[in-house]
Amino acid sequence: VARRFLLLAHRVPVAGNFTLNDLAGGAGRMDEVARCVSTALTLSNDLRRDTTVTVLFVAEPPPRARRIRIDGARVRHLNPDERSTAALLKNALVRSLVHEHDHESSPGLVVGPCDIAEELRAFAQLPGAAWLTETGRPFEERPGPTGEFAGILSDPTDPTPEESAQLAELGLPRWSLGQRSLRASQVIDVVHYLLDRAEPPSGPPAARGEP
Ligand SMILES: C[S@@+](CC[C@H](N)C(=O)[O-])C[C@H]1O[C@@H](n2cnc3c(N)ncnc32)[C@H](O)[C@@H]1O
């Protein structure tokens, strides 16, 4: 895996008890969380097999908080539309209620309990780990190409003061895509674009869309 994204989802009900008909409301902006997952892992008619996405559902503290990790190399049933992606995530959250430990709820998608502080600490150890925030240094100034990137970002709600304090304490570099506040899914799109330009994907020309 070369690229990893970790998304903090602050308002999605952690037990998956929401309707797919109100993703932006009662589902706590699950629309944007689903868009982030889809943006991170899908290409036109293909998947980004070198990418994983971790979503921390932290609307409630442990033991109810949940982590879902999706591996682009193994995931199945991931379609580009946000409603079916939201359904995949909701099913995982619901199934996780009866599992105390990590559990593969569908191929390539593992759900389990999480402690946000431990998750952030572990993620910060990964190669290329960084905090994506409007107030960071320009993303283009990253040392590289390194071949590895692991970015932490937040959903439409900014990190809490406690989360921000821990991210600062972890000493992560902060990278910015400009002063304008982008949607998290837009941030993922732009990061993929910049990394694709700096570190072109390998493979046969046809896979890269060349004649
Ligand atoms: C919608 S923003 C969070 C709320 C936003 N700060 C606001 O004031 O509306 C979602 C997340 O995307 C990331 N983000 C947004 N704009 C960014 C930028 N210009 N550069 C880097 N990351 C950004 C941050 O991680 C942010 O927490």
PDB file of C-alpha atoms and ligand atoms in Angstrom:
ATOM      1  CA  VAL A   1       0.000   0.000   0.000  1.00  0.00           C
ATOM      2  CA  ALA A   2       1.380   3.395  -0.954  1.00  0.00           C
ATOM      3  CA  ARG A   3      -1.397   5.778   0.057  1.00  0.00           C
ATOM      4  CA  ARG A   4      -3.457   5.833   3.194  1.00  0.00           C
ATOM      5  CA  PHE A   5      -6.143   8.217   4.357  1.00  0.00           C
ATOM      6  CA  LEU A   6      -7.608   8.423   7.847  1.00  0.00           C
ATOM      7  CA  LEU A   7     -10.881  10.291   8.200  1.00  0.00           C
ATOM      8  CA  LEU A   8     -12.376  11.425  11.507  1.00  0.00           C
ATOM      9  CA  ALA A   9     -16.180  11.046  11.302  1.00  0.00           C
ATOM     10  CA  HIS A  10     -17.582  13.023  14.225  1.00  0.00           C
ATOM     11  CA  ARG A  11     -21.328  12.805  13.795  1.00  0.00           C
ATOM     12  CA  VAL A  12     -22.265   9.548  12.049  1.00  0.00           C
ATOM     13  CA  PRO A  13     -24.234   7.357  14.521  1.00  0.00           C
ATOM     14  CA  VAL A  14     -21.697   4.678  15.462  1.00  0.00           C
ATOM     15  CA  ALA A  15     -24.253   1.855  15.606  1.00  0.00           C
ATOM     16  CA  GLY A  16     -25.351   2.480  12.035  1.00  0.00           C
ATOM     17  CA  ASN A  17     -28.875   3.373  13.152  1.00  0.00           C
ATOM     18  CA  PHE A  18     -29.679   5.882  10.436  1.00  0.00           C
ATOM     19  CA  THR A  19     -31.646   5.864   7.224  1.00  0.00           C
ATOM     20  CA  LEU A  20     -29.964   5.981   3.821  1.00  0.00           C
ATOM     21  CA  ASN A  21     -32.654   8.501   2.832  1.00  0.00           C
ATOM     22  CA  ASP A  22     -31.179  11.224   5.058  1.00  0.00           C
ATOM     23  CA  LEU A  23     -27.408  10.853   4.673  1.00  0.00           C
ATOM     24  CA  ALA A  24     -26.650  14.555   5.085  1.00  0.00           C
ATOM     25  CA  GLY A  25     -28.976  14.990   8.077  1.00  0.00           C
ATOM     26  CA  GLY A  26     -29.796  12.225  10.524  1.00  0.00           C
ATOM     27  CA  ALA A  27     -26.858  10.158   9.300  1.00  0.00           C
ATOM     28  CA  GLY A  28     -24.442  12.867  10.512  1.00  0.00           C
ATOM     29  CA  ARG A  29     -22.972  13.737   7.080  1.00  0.00           C
ATOM     30  CA  MET A  30     -22.491  10.132   6.048  1.00  0.00           C
ATOM     31  CA  ASP A  31     -22.883  11.495   2.502  1.00  0.00           C
ATOM     32  CA  GLU A  32     -19.480  13.170   2.781  1.00  0.00           C
ATOM     33  CA  VAL A  33     -17.886  10.180   4.541  1.00  0.00           C
ATOM     34  CA  ALA A  34     -19.121   7.902   1.738  1.00  0.00           C
ATOM     35  CA  ARG A  35     -17.871  10.371  -0.863  1.00  0.00           C
ATOM     36  CA  CYS A  36     -14.442  10.352   0.784  1.00  0.00           C
ATOM     37  CA  VAL A  37     -14.282   6.551   0.658  1.00  0.00           C
ATOM     38  CA  SER A  38     -15.393   6.488  -2.949  1.00  0.00           C
ATOM     39  CA  THR A  39     -13.020   9.294  -3.973  1.00  0.00           C
ATOM     40  CA  ALA A  40     -10.088   7.652  -2.223  1.00  0.00           C
ATOM     41  CA  LEU A  41     -10.595   4.194  -3.725  1.00  0.00           C
ATOM     42  CA  THR A  42     -12.217   4.536  -7.139  1.00  0.00           C
ATOM     43  CA  LEU A  43     -11.002   5.557 -10.564  1.00  0.00           C
ATOM     44  CA  SER A  44     -13.028   5.616 -13.745  1.00  0.00           C
ATOM     45  CA  ASN A  45     -13.878   1.912 -14.173  1.00  0.00           C
ATOM     46  CA  ASP A  46     -11.191   0.763 -11.769  1.00  0.00           C
ATOM     47  CA  LEU A  47     -10.067   0.803  -8.149  1.00  0.00           C
ATOM     48  CA  ARG A  48      -7.035   2.422  -6.590  1.00  0.00           C
ATOM     49  CA  ARG A  49      -5.505  -0.823  -5.374  1.00  0.00           C
ATOM     50  CA  ASP A  50      -2.554   0.977  -3.744  1.00  0.00           C
ATOM     51  CA  THR A  51      -4.812   2.899  -1.351  1.00  0.00           C
ATOM     52  CA  THR A  52      -6.505   2.177   1.978  1.00  0.00           C
ATOM     53  CA  VAL A  53      -9.010   4.318   3.829  1.00  0.00           C
ATOM     54  CA  THR A  54      -9.643   4.218   7.559  1.00  0.00           C
ATOM     55  CA  VAL A  55     -12.708   5.933   8.963  1.00  0.00           C
ATOM     56  CA  LEU A  56     -12.913   6.522  12.711  1.00  0.00           C
ATOM     57  CA  PHE A  57     -16.523   6.853  13.822  1.00  0.00           C
ATOM     58  CA  VAL A  58     -16.060   8.835  17.025  1.00  0.00           C
ATOM     59  CA  ALA A  59     -19.493  10.313  17.711  1.00  0.00           C
ATOM     60  CA  GLU A  60     -19.399   8.167  20.862  1.00  0.00           C
ATOM     61  CA  PRO A  61     -16.377   7.206  22.975  1.00  0.00           C
ATOM     62  CA  PRO A  62     -15.050   3.653  23.382  1.00  0.00           C
ATOM     63  CA  PRO A  63     -16.327   0.992  23.654  1.00  0.00           C
ATOM     64  CA  ARG A  64     -18.937   2.161  21.118  1.00  0.00           C
ATOM     65  CA  ALA A  65     -16.598   4.085  18.791  1.00  0.00           C
ATOM     66  CA  ARG A  66     -15.821   2.149  15.626  1.00  0.00           C
ATOM     67  CA  ARG A  67     -13.089   1.910  13.006  1.00  0.00           C
ATOM     68  CA  ILE A  68     -13.692   0.762   9.431  1.00  0.00           C
ATOM     69  CA  ARG A  69     -10.659   0.052   7.261  1.00  0.00           C
ATOM     70  CA  ILE A  70     -11.132  -0.516   3.536  1.00  0.00           C
ATOM     71  CA  ASP A  71      -8.348  -1.953   1.425  1.00  0.00           C
ATOM     72  CA  GLY A  72      -8.452  -0.929  -2.238  1.00  0.00           C
ATOM     73  CA  ALA A  73      -6.590  -4.116  -3.227  1.00  0.00           C
ATOM     74  CA  ARG A  74      -9.263  -6.409  -1.790  1.00  0.00           C
ATOM     75  CA  VAL A  75     -12.516  -4.498  -1.556  1.00  0.00           C
ATOM     76  CA  ARG A  76     -15.626  -5.818  -3.352  1.00  0.00           C
ATOM     77  CA  HIS A  77     -19.085  -4.310  -3.802  1.00  0.00           C
ATOM     78  CA  LEU A  78     -17.729  -0.746  -3.832  1.00  0.00           C
ATOM     79  CA  ASN A  79     -19.615   1.237  -6.432  1.00  0.00           C
ATOM     80  CA  PRO A  80     -18.924   4.875  -7.244  1.00  0.00           C
ATOM     81  CA  ASP A  81     -22.266   6.222  -5.970  1.00  0.00           C
ATOM     82  CA  GLU A  82     -22.399   7.513  -2.421  1.00  0.00           C
ATOM     83  CA  ARG A  83     -25.672   5.811  -1.421  1.00  0.00           C
ATOM     84  CA  SER A  84     -24.374   2.283  -2.031  1.00  0.00           C
ATOM     85  CA  THR A  85     -21.067   3.161  -0.359  1.00  0.00           C
ATOM     86  CA  ALA A  86     -23.007   4.506   2.632  1.00  0.00           C
ATOM     87  CA  ALA A  87     -24.988   1.242   2.691  1.00  0.00           C
ATOM     88  CA  LEU A  88     -21.747  -0.776   2.753  1.00  0.00           C
ATOM     89  CA  LEU A  89     -20.455   1.276   5.712  1.00  0.00           C
ATOM     90  CA  LYS A  90     -23.804   1.186   7.530  1.00  0.00           C
ATOM     91  CA  ASN A  91     -23.989  -2.615   7.217  1.00  0.00           C
ATOM     92  CA  ALA A  92     -20.487  -2.893   8.647  1.00  0.00           C
ATOM     93  CA  LEU A  93     -21.396  -0.692  11.629  1.00  0.00           C
ATOM     94  CA  VAL A  94     -24.580  -2.668  12.298  1.00  0.00           C
ATOM     95  CA  ARG A  95     -22.802  -6.051  12.065  1.00  0.00           C
ATOM     96  CA  SER A  96     -20.044  -4.824  14.340  1.00  0.00           C
ATOM     97  CA  LEU A  97     -22.528  -4.422  17.201  1.00  0.00           C
ATOM     98  CA  VAL A  98     -22.383  -8.169  17.898  1.00  0.00           C
ATOM     99  CA  HIS A  99     -18.593  -8.440  17.449  1.00  0.00           C
ATOM    100  CA  GLU A 100     -16.228  -7.336  20.183  1.00  0.00           C
ATOM    101  CA  HIS A 101     -13.211  -7.641  17.897  1.00  0.00           C
ATOM    102  CA  ASP A 102     -12.206  -6.749  14.352  1.00  0.00           C
ATOM    103  CA  HIS A 103     -14.428  -8.456  11.838  1.00  0.00           C
ATOM    104  CA  GLU A 104     -14.356  -8.572   8.009  1.00  0.00           C
ATOM    105  CA  SER A 105     -17.944  -7.618   7.271  1.00  0.00           C
ATOM    106  CA  SER A 106     -17.457  -7.797   3.495  1.00  0.00           C
ATOM    107  CA  PRO A 107     -14.359  -8.546   1.364  1.00  0.00           C
ATOM    108  CA  GLY A 108     -11.648  -5.971   2.030  1.00  0.00           C
ATOM    109  CA  LEU A 109     -13.653  -4.128   4.699  1.00  0.00           C
ATOM    110  CA  VAL A 110     -12.745  -4.661   8.357  1.00  0.00           C
ATOM    111  CA  VAL A 111     -14.746  -3.121  11.187  1.00  0.00           C
ATOM    112  CA  GLY A 112     -14.026  -3.086  14.900  1.00  0.00           C
ATOM    113  CA  PRO A 113     -13.934  -1.067  18.089  1.00  0.00           C
ATOM    114  CA  CYS A 114     -11.441   1.777  18.289  1.00  0.00           C
ATOM    115  CA  ASP A 115      -9.739   4.105  20.687  1.00  0.00           C
ATOM    116  CA  ILE A 116      -9.102   7.288  18.790  1.00  0.00           C
ATOM    117  CA  ALA A 117      -5.917   8.214  20.669  1.00  0.00           C
ATOM    118  CA  GLU A 118      -4.368   4.803  19.922  1.00  0.00           C
ATOM    119  CA  GLU A 119      -5.476   4.931  16.299  1.00  0.00           C
ATOM    120  CA  LEU A 120      -3.923   8.352  15.752  1.00  0.00           C
ATOM    121  CA  ARG A 121      -0.704   7.274  17.475  1.00  0.00           C
ATOM    122  CA  ALA A 122      -0.403   4.177  15.266  1.00  0.00           C
ATOM    123  CA  PHE A 123      -1.272   6.048  12.074  1.00  0.00           C
ATOM    124  CA  ALA A 124       1.314   8.726  12.865  1.00  0.00           C
ATOM    125  CA  GLN A 125       4.034   6.026  12.728  1.00  0.00           C
ATOM    126  CA  LEU A 126       3.277   5.200   9.079  1.00  0.00           C
ATOM    127  CA  PRO A 127       5.646   6.367   6.343  1.00  0.00           C
ATOM    128  CA  GLY A 128       4.689   9.774   4.990  1.00  0.00           C
ATOM    129  CA  ALA A 129       2.232  10.434   7.831  1.00  0.00           C
ATOM    130  CA  ALA A 130       0.845  13.972   7.888  1.00  0.00           C
ATOM    131  CA  TRP A 131      -2.076  16.097   9.037  1.00  0.00           C
ATOM    132  CA  LEU A 132      -3.967  17.718   6.174  1.00  0.00           C
ATOM    133  CA  THR A 133      -5.149  21.120   7.325  1.00  0.00           C
ATOM    134  CA  GLU A 134      -5.773  24.536   5.864  1.00  0.00           C
ATOM    135  CA  THR A 135      -3.140  26.017   8.194  1.00  0.00           C
ATOM    136  CA  GLY A 136      -0.251  23.760   7.165  1.00  0.00           C
ATOM    137  CA  ARG A 137       2.700  24.405   4.862  1.00  0.00           C
ATOM    138  CA  PRO A 138       2.119  24.101   1.116  1.00  0.00           C
ATOM    139  CA  PHE A 139       1.626  20.440   0.144  1.00  0.00           C
ATOM    140  CA  GLU A 140       3.974  20.932  -2.803  1.00  0.00           C
ATOM    141  CA  GLU A 141       6.864  21.468  -0.359  1.00  0.00           C
ATOM    142  CA  ARG A 142       6.705  17.844   0.824  1.00  0.00           C
ATOM    143  CA  PRO A 143      10.028  16.057   0.520  1.00  0.00           C
ATOM    144  CA  GLY A 144       9.775  13.490  -2.169  1.00  0.00           C
ATOM    145  CA  PRO A 145       8.901  11.571  -4.149  1.00  0.00           C
ATOM    146  CA  THR A 146       8.794   9.099  -1.280  1.00  0.00           C
ATOM    147  CA  GLY A 147       6.265   6.633  -2.675  1.00  0.00           C
ATOM    148  CA  GLU A 148       4.327   6.619   0.595  1.00  0.00           C
ATOM    149  CA  PHE A 149       1.716   8.976   1.954  1.00  0.00           C
ATOM    150  CA  ALA A 150      -0.591   8.715   4.980  1.00  0.00           C
ATOM    151  CA  GLY A 151      -2.908  11.691   5.468  1.00  0.00           C
ATOM    152  CA  ILE A 152      -5.240  12.456   8.364  1.00  0.00           C
ATOM    153  CA  LEU A 153      -8.246  14.642   7.708  1.00  0.00           C
ATOM    154  CA  SER A 154     -11.544  15.486   9.276  1.00  0.00           C
ATOM    155  CA  ASP A 155     -15.161  15.384   8.098  1.00  0.00           C
ATOM    156  CA  PRO A 156     -17.239  18.597   7.842  1.00  0.00           C
ATOM    157  CA  THR A 157     -16.582  19.109  11.556  1.00  0.00           C
ATOM    158  CA  ASP A 158     -13.023  20.200  12.389  1.00  0.00           C
ATOM    159  CA  PRO A 159     -10.994  18.046  14.812  1.00  0.00           C
ATOM    160  CA  THR A 160     -11.984  18.613  18.438  1.00  0.00           C
ATOM    161  CA  PRO A 161      -9.534  20.562  20.660  1.00  0.00           C
ATOM    162  CA  GLU A 162      -8.435  17.214  22.175  1.00  0.00           C
ATOM    163  CA  GLU A 163      -7.842  15.672  18.747  1.00  0.00           C
ATOM    164  CA  SER A 164      -5.985  18.772  17.553  1.00  0.00           C
ATOM    165  CA  ALA A 165      -3.833  18.725  20.690  1.00  0.00           C
ATOM    166  CA  GLN A 166      -2.943  15.070  20.135  1.00  0.00           C
ATOM    167  CA  LEU A 167      -2.167  15.606  16.457  1.00  0.00           C
ATOM    168  CA  ALA A 168       0.100  18.516  17.434  1.00  0.00           C
ATOM    169  CA  GLU A 169       1.749  16.424  20.157  1.00  0.00           C
ATOM    170  CA  LEU A 170       2.465  13.632  17.676  1.00  0.00           C
ATOM    171  CA  GLY A 171       4.634  16.095  15.788  1.00  0.00           C
ATOM    172  CA  LEU A 172       3.051  15.335  12.429  1.00  0.00           C
ATOM    173  CA  PRO A 173       3.941  17.605   9.545  1.00  0.00           C
ATOM    174  CA  ARG A 174       0.945  19.701   8.486  1.00  0.00           C
ATOM    175  CA  TRP A 175       0.320  20.053   4.790  1.00  0.00           C
ATOM    176  CA  SER A 176      -2.118  22.494   3.227  1.00  0.00           C
ATOM    177  CA  LEU A 177      -3.781  22.708  -0.175  1.00  0.00           C
ATOM    178  CA  GLY A 178      -4.345  26.432   0.291  1.00  0.00           C
ATOM    179  CA  GLN A 179      -6.146  28.741   2.647  1.00  0.00           C
ATOM    180  CA  ARG A 180      -9.583  27.890   1.325  1.00  0.00           C
ATOM    181  CA  SER A 181     -11.455  25.284   3.308  1.00  0.00           C
ATOM    182  CA  LEU A 182     -12.157  22.390   0.962  1.00  0.00           C
ATOM    183  CA  ARG A 183     -14.519  19.497   1.507  1.00  0.00           C
ATOM    184  CA  ALA A 184     -12.674  16.439   2.774  1.00  0.00           C
ATOM    185  CA  SER A 185     -13.538  14.522  -0.413  1.00  0.00           C
ATOM    186  CA  GLN A 186     -12.096  17.374  -2.494  1.00  0.00           C
ATOM    187  CA  VAL A 187      -8.911  17.234  -0.427  1.00  0.00           C
ATOM    188  CA  ILE A 188      -8.546  13.515  -1.214  1.00  0.00           C
ATOM    189  CA  ASP A 189      -9.118  14.173  -4.914  1.00  0.00           C
ATOM    190  CA  VAL A 190      -6.460  16.884  -5.030  1.00  0.00           C
ATOM    191  CA  VAL A 191      -3.939  14.850  -3.005  1.00  0.00           C
ATOM    192  CA  HIS A 192      -4.361  11.877  -5.355  1.00  0.00           C
ATOM    193  CA  TYR A 193      -3.921  14.216  -8.320  1.00  0.00           C
ATOM    194  CA  LEU A 194      -0.748  15.795  -6.928  1.00  0.00           C
ATOM    195  CA  LEU A 195       0.739  12.419  -5.979  1.00  0.00           C
ATOM    196  CA  ASP A 196      -0.231  10.918  -9.353  1.00  0.00           C
ATOM    197  CA  ARG A 197       1.614  13.790 -11.063  1.00  0.00           C
ATOM    198  CA  ALA A 198       4.667  13.544  -8.805  1.00  0.00           C
ATOM    199  CA  GLU A 199       4.771   9.747  -8.646  1.00  0.00           C
ATOM    200  CA  PRO A 200       3.193   8.395 -11.837  1.00  0.00           C
ATOM    201  CA  PRO A 201       1.565   4.976 -11.429  1.00  0.00           C
ATOM    202  CA  SER A 202       3.466   2.046 -12.879  1.00  0.00           C
ATOM    203  CA  GLY A 203       1.971  -0.582 -15.166  1.00  0.00           C
ATOM    204  CA  PRO A 204       1.371  -1.158 -18.845  1.00  0.00           C
ATOM    205  CA  PRO A 205       0.513   1.950 -20.923  1.00  0.00           C
ATOM    206  CA  ALA A 206      -3.087   0.786 -21.461  1.00  0.00           C
ATOM    207  CA  ALA A 207      -3.646   0.797 -17.706  1.00  0.00           C
ATOM    208  CA  ARG A 208      -2.545   4.421 -17.707  1.00  0.00           C
ATOM    209  CA  GLY A 209      -5.025   5.320 -20.437  1.00  0.00           C
ATOM    210  CA  GLU A 210      -2.349   5.756 -23.099  1.00  0.00           C
ATOM    211  CA  PRO A 211      -2.750   4.554 -26.687  1.00  0.00           C
TER     212      PRO A 211
HETATM  213  C1  LIG B   1     -14.737  20.692   5.461  1.00  0.00           C
HETATM  214  S1  LIG B   1     -13.141  20.731   6.186  1.00  0.00           S
HETATM  215  C2  LIG B   1     -13.495  20.979   7.914  1.00  0.00           C
HETATM  216  C3  LIG B   1     -14.228  22.244   8.252  1.00  0.00           C
HETATM  217  C4  LIG B   1     -13.584  23.464   7.746  1.00  0.00           C
HETATM  218  N1  LIG B   1     -12.332  23.767   8.429  1.00  0.00           N
HETATM  219  C5  LIG B   1     -14.526  24.689   7.816  1.00  0.00           C
HETATM  220  O1  LIG B   1     -14.143  25.684   8.405  1.00  0.00           O
HETATM  221  O2  LIG B   1     -15.628  24.596   7.282  1.00  0.00           O
HETATM  222  C6  LIG B   1     -12.691  19.032   6.180  1.00  0.00           C
HETATM  223  C7  LIG B   1     -11.253  18.684   6.378  1.00  0.00           C
HETATM  224  O3  LIG B   1     -10.578  18.736   5.145  1.00  0.00           O
HETATM  225  C8  LIG B   1      -9.235  19.116   5.349  1.00  0.00           C
HETATM  226  N2  LIG B   1      -9.027  20.364   4.594  1.00  0.00           N
HETATM  227  C9  LIG B   1      -9.966  21.264   4.200  1.00  0.00           C
HETATM  228  N3  LIG B   1      -9.408  22.247   3.506  1.00  0.00           N
HETATM  229  C10 LIG B   1      -8.080  21.957   3.418  1.00  0.00           C
HETATM  230  C11 LIG B   1      -6.962  22.608   2.805  1.00  0.00           C
HETATM  231  N4  LIG B   1      -7.099  23.763   2.157  1.00  0.00           N
HETATM  232  N5  LIG B   1      -5.760  22.033   2.925  1.00  0.00           N
HETATM  233  C12 LIG B   1      -5.594  20.853   3.588  1.00  0.00           C
HETATM  234  N6  LIG B   1      -6.620  20.205   4.195  1.00  0.00           N
HETATM  235  C13 LIG B   1      -7.847  20.749   4.119  1.00  0.00           C
HETATM  236  C14 LIG B   1      -9.019  19.277   6.837  1.00  0.00           C
HETATM  237  O4  LIG B   1      -8.544  18.048   7.352  1.00  0.00           O
HETATM  238  C15 LIG B   1     -10.436  19.565   7.311  1.00  0.00           C
HETATM  239  O5  LIG B   1     -10.611  19.211   8.656  1.00  0.00           O
END
